[in-house]
mmCIF file of C-alpha atoms in Angstrom:
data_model
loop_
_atom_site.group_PDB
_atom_site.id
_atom_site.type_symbol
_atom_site.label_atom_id
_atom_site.label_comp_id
_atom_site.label_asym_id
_atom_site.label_seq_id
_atom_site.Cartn_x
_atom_site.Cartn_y
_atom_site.Cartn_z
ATOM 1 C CA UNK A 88 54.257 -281.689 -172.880
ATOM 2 C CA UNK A 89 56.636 -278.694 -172.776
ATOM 3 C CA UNK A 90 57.967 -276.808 -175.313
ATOM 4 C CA UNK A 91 61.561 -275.732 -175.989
ATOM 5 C CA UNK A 92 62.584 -272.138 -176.053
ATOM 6 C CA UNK A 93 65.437 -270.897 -178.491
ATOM 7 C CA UNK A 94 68.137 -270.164 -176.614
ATOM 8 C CA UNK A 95 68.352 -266.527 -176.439
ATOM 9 C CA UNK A 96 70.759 -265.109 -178.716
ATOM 10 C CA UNK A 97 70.300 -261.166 -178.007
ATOM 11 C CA UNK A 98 73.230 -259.484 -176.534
ATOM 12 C CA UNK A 99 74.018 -256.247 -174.823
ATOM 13 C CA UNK A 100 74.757 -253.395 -177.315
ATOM 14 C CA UNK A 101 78.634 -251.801 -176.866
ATOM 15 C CA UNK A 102 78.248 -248.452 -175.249
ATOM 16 C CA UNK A 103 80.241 -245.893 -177.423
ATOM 17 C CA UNK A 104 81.813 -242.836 -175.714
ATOM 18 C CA UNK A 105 80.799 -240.684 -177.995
ATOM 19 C CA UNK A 106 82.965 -237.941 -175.814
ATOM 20 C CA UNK A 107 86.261 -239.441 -176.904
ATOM 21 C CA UNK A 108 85.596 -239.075 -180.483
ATOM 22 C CA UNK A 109 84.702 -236.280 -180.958
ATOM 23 C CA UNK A 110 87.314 -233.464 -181.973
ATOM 24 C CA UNK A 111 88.501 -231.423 -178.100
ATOM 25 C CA UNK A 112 88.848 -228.102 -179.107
ATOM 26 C CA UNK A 113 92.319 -227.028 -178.894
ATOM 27 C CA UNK A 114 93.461 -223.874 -176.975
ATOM 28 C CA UNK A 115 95.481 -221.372 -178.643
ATOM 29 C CA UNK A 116 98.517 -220.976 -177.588
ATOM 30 C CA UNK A 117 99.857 -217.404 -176.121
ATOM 31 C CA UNK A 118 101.496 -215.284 -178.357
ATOM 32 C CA UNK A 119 105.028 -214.914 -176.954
ATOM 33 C CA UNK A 120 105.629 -211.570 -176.171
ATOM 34 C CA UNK A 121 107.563 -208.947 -179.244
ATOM 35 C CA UNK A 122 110.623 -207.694 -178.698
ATOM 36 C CA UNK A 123 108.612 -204.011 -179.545
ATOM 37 C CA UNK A 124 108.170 -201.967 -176.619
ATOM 38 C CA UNK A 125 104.524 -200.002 -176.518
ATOM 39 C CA UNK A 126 106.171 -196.780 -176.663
ATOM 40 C CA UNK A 127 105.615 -194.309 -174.282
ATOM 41 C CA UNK A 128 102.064 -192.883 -173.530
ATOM 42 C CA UNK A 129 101.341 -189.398 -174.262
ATOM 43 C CA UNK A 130 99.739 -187.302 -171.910
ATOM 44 C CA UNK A 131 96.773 -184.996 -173.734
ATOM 45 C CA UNK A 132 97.723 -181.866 -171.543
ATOM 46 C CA UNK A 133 94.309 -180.976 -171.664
ATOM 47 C CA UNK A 134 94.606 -178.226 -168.886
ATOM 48 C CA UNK A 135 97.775 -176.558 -170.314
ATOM 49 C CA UNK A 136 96.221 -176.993 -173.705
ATOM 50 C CA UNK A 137 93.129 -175.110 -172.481
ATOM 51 C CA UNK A 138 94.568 -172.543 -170.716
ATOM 52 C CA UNK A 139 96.851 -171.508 -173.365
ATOM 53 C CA UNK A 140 94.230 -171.291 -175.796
ATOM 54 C CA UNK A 141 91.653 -169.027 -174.000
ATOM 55 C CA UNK A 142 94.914 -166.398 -173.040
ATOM 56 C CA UNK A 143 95.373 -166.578 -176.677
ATOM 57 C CA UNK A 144 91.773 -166.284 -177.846
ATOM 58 C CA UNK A 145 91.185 -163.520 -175.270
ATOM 59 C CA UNK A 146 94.551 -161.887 -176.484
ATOM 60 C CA UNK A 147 93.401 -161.937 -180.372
ATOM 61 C CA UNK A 148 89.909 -160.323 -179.789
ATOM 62 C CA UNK A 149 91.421 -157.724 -177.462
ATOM 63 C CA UNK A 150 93.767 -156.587 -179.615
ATOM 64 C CA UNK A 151 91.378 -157.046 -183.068
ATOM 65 C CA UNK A 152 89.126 -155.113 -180.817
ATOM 66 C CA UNK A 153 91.435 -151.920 -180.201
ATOM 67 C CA UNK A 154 92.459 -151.961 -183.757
ATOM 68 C CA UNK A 155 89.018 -152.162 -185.253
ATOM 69 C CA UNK A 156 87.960 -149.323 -183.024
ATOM 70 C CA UNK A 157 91.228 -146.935 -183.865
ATOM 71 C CA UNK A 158 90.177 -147.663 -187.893
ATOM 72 C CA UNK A 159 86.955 -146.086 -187.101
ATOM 73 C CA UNK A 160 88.560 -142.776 -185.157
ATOM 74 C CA UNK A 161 87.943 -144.034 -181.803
ATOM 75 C CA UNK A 162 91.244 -143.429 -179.347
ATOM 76 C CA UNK A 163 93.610 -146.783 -178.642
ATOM 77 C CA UNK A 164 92.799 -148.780 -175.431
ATOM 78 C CA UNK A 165 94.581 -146.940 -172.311
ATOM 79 C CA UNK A 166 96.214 -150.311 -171.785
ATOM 80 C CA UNK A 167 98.179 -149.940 -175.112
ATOM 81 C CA UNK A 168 98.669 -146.357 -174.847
ATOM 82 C CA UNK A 169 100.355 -146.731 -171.389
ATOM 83 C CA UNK A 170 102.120 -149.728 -172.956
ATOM 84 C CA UNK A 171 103.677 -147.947 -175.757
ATOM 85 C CA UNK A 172 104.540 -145.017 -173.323
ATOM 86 C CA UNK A 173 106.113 -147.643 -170.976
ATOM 87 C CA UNK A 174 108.397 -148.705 -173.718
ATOM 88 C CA UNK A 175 109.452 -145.597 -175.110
ATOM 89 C CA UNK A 176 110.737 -144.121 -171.890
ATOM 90 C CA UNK A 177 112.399 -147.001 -170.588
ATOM 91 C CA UNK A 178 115.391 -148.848 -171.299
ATOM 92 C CA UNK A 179 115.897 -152.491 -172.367
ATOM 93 C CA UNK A 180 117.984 -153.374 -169.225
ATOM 94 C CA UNK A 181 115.034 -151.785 -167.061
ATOM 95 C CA UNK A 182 113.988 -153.966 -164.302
ATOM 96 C CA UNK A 183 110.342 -154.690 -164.267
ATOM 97 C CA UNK A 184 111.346 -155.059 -168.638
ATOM 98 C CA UNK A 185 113.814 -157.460 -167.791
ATOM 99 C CA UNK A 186 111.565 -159.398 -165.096
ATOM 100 C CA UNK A 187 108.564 -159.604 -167.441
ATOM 101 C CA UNK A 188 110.679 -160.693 -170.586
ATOM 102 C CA UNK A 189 112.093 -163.619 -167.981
ATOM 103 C CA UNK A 190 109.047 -164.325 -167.237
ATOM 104 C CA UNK A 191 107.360 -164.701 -171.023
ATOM 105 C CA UNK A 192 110.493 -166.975 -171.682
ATOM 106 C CA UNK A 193 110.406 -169.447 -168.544
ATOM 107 C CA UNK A 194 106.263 -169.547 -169.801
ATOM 108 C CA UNK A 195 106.984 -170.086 -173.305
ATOM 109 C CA UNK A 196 110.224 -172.943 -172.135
ATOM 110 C CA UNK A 197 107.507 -174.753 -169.509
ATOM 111 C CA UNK A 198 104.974 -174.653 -172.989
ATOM 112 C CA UNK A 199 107.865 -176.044 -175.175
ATOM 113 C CA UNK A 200 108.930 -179.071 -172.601
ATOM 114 C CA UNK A 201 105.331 -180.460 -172.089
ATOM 115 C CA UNK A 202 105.063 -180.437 -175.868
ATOM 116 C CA UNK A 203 107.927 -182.767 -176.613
ATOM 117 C CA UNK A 204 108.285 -184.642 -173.625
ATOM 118 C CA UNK A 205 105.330 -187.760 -173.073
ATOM 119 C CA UNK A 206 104.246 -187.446 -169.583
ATOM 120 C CA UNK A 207 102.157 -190.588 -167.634
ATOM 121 C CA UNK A 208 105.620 -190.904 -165.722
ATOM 122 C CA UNK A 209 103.538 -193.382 -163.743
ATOM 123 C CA UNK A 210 103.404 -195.726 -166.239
ATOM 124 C CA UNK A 211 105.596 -198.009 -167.145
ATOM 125 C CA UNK A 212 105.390 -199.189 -170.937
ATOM 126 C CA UNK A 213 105.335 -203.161 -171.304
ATOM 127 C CA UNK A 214 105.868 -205.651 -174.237
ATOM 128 C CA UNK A 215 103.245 -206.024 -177.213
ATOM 129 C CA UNK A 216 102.147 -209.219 -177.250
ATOM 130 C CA UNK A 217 100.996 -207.899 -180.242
ATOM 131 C CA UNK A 218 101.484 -205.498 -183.153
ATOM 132 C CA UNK A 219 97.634 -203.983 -182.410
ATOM 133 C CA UNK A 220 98.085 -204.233 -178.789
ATOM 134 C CA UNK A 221 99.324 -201.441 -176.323
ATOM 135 C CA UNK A 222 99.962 -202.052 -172.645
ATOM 136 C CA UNK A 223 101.367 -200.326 -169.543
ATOM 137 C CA UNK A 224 101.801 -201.150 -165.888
ATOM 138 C CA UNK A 225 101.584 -198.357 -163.215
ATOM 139 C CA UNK A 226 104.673 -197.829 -160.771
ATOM 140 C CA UNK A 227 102.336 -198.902 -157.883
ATOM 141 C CA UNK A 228 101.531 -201.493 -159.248
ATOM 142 C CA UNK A 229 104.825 -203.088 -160.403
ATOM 143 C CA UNK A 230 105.844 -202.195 -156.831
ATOM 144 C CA UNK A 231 102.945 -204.334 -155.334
ATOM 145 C CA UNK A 232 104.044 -207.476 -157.722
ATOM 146 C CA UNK A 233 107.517 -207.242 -156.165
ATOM 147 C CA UNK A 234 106.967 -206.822 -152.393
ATOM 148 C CA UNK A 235 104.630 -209.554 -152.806
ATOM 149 C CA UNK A 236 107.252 -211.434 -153.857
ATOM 150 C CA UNK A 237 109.356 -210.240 -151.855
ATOM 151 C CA UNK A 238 107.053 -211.167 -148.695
ATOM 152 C CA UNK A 239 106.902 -215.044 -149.556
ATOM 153 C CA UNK A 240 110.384 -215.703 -149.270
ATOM 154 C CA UNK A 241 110.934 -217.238 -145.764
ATOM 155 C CA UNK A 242 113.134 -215.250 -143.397
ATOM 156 C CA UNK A 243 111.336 -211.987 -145.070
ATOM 157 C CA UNK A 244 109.787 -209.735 -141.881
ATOM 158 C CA UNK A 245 108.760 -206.609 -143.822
ATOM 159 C CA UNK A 246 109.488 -205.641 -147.216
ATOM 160 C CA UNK A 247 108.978 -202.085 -149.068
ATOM 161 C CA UNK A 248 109.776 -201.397 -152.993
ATOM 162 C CA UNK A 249 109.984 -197.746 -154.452
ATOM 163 C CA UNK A 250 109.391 -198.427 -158.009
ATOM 164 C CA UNK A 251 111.280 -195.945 -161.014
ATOM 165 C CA UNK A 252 111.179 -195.946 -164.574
ATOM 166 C CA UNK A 253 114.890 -197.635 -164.270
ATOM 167 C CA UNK A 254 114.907 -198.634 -160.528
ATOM 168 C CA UNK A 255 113.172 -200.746 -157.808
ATOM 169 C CA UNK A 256 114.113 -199.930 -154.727
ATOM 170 C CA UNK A 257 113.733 -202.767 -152.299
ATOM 171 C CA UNK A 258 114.513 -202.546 -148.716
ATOM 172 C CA UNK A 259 113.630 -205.666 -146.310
ATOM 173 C CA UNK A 260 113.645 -206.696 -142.841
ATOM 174 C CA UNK A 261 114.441 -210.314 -142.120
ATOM 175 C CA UNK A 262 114.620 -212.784 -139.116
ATOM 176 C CA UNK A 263 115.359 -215.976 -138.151
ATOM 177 C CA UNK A 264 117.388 -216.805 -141.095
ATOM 178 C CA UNK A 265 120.734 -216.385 -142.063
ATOM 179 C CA UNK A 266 120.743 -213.255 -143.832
ATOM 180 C CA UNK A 267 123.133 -215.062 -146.608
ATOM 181 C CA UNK A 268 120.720 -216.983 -147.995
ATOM 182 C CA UNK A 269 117.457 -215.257 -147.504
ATOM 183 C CA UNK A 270 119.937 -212.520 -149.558
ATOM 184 C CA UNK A 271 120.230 -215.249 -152.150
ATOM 185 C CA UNK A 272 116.608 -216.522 -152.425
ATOM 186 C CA UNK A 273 115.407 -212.769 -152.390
ATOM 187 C CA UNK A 274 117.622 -212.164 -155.700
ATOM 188 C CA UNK A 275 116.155 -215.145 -157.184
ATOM 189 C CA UNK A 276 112.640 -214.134 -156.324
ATOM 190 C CA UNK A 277 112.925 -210.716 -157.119
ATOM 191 C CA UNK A 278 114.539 -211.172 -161.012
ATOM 192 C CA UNK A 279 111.962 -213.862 -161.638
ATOM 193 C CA UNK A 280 108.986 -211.262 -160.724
ATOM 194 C CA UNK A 281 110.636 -208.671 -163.312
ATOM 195 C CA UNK A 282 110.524 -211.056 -165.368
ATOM 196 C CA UNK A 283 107.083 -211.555 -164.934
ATOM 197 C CA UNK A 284 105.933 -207.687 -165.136
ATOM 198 C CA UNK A 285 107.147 -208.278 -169.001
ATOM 199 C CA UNK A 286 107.869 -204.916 -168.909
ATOM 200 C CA UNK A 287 109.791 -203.114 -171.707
ATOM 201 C CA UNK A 288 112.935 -201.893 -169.930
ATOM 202 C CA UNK A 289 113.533 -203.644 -167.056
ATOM 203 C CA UNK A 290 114.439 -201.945 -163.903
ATOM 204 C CA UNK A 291 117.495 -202.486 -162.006
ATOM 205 C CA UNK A 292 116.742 -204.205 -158.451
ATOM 206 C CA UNK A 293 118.539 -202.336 -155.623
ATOM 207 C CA UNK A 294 118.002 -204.881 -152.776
ATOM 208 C CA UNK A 295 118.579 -203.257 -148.740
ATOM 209 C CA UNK A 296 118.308 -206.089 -146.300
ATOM 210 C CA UNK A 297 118.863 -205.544 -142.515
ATOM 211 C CA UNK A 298 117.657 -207.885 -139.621
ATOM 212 C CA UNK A 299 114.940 -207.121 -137.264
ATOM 213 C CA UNK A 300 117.339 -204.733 -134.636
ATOM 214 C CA UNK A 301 118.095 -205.071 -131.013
ATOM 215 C CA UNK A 302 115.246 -205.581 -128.782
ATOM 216 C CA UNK A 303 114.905 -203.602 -125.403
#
């Protein structure tokens, strides 16, 4: 005699993907870039700095040398005696008085210009993504981003850029296009890579093309 079974009532469990419930971590968006320019970057004219100081330090003790030693009797330096003798027999429109006074003034303009102007000329100051955040580009490379630019646009032989603070320089060689509109797509090509650099004052693109020259 054979028994029944129950029909079997089990059935497969729903596979959950747990993946797509749980929360995807979202991806901050970029910051777009301030208006603010970084400013330019100082130089620390550490050299001039230095170089000043020790004539100055070596000055100060020479001098706080002599007169310590004429407070005690001892005779002047012959340095300062032959200075003082100098002056008092020569004029103020003597040569060699007016040559060194020149000379003490285009020294003393050089110290005043590198102490109010920045310096890093080779940097070129870009926009702060942030308020805490400082950034610069290098002429080189600037000039890099734009011939390589410059290079992908067909018809475009040979390209060079000569990068200023204000002005990029770009001369190119071109071939097998008309020169008309490898002009155009160069223009196009070249103010979307300034663009790009983000920089704070955008240069002004000088663009040279010339074909390829007669062969032979």
């Amino acid at each position: 005699m054979s028994e029944s079974r129950p029909p079997d009532t089990t059935r497969p469990m729903p596979v959950v993907d747990t993946e797509k419930h749980l929360p995807q971590p979202v991806e901050p968006a970029a910051p777009p870039p301030s208006a603010k320019s970084s400013g330019r970057f100082w130089s620390a004219r550490r050299v001039p700095s230095a170089i000043v100081a020790l004539l100055l330090l070596g000055g100060a003790g020479l001098l706080l040398y002599d007169i310590v030693a004429v407070r005690t009797g001892q005779p002047a330096m012959y340095w300062r005696r032959e200075l003082a003798r100098q002056l008092a027999e020569h004029p103020l429109d003597y040569i060699p008085v007016l040559a060194g006074a020149a000379f003490v003034t285009a020294v003393g303009l050089w110290l005043i210009l590198l102490a109010l102007t920045p310096g890093l000329r080779q940097l070129l100051p870009m926009l702060r993504p942030r308020p805490d955040v400082r950034a610069a580009l290098t002429r080189d490379a600037a000039a890099q981003v734009l011939r390589d630019r410059a290079v992908e646009v067909s018809g475009v032989r040979e390209a060079r850029v000569r990068m200023g603070r204000r002005r990029a320089d770009v001369r190119v060689i071109s071939h097998f296009r008309d020169p008309a509109e490898v002009r155009t797509d160069l223009d196009a090509a070249l103010a979307g890579a300034v663009t790009d650099l983000g920089l704070a004052r955008r240069p002004k693109v000088s663009v040279r093309l010339r074909g390829p020259g007669k062969k032979g």
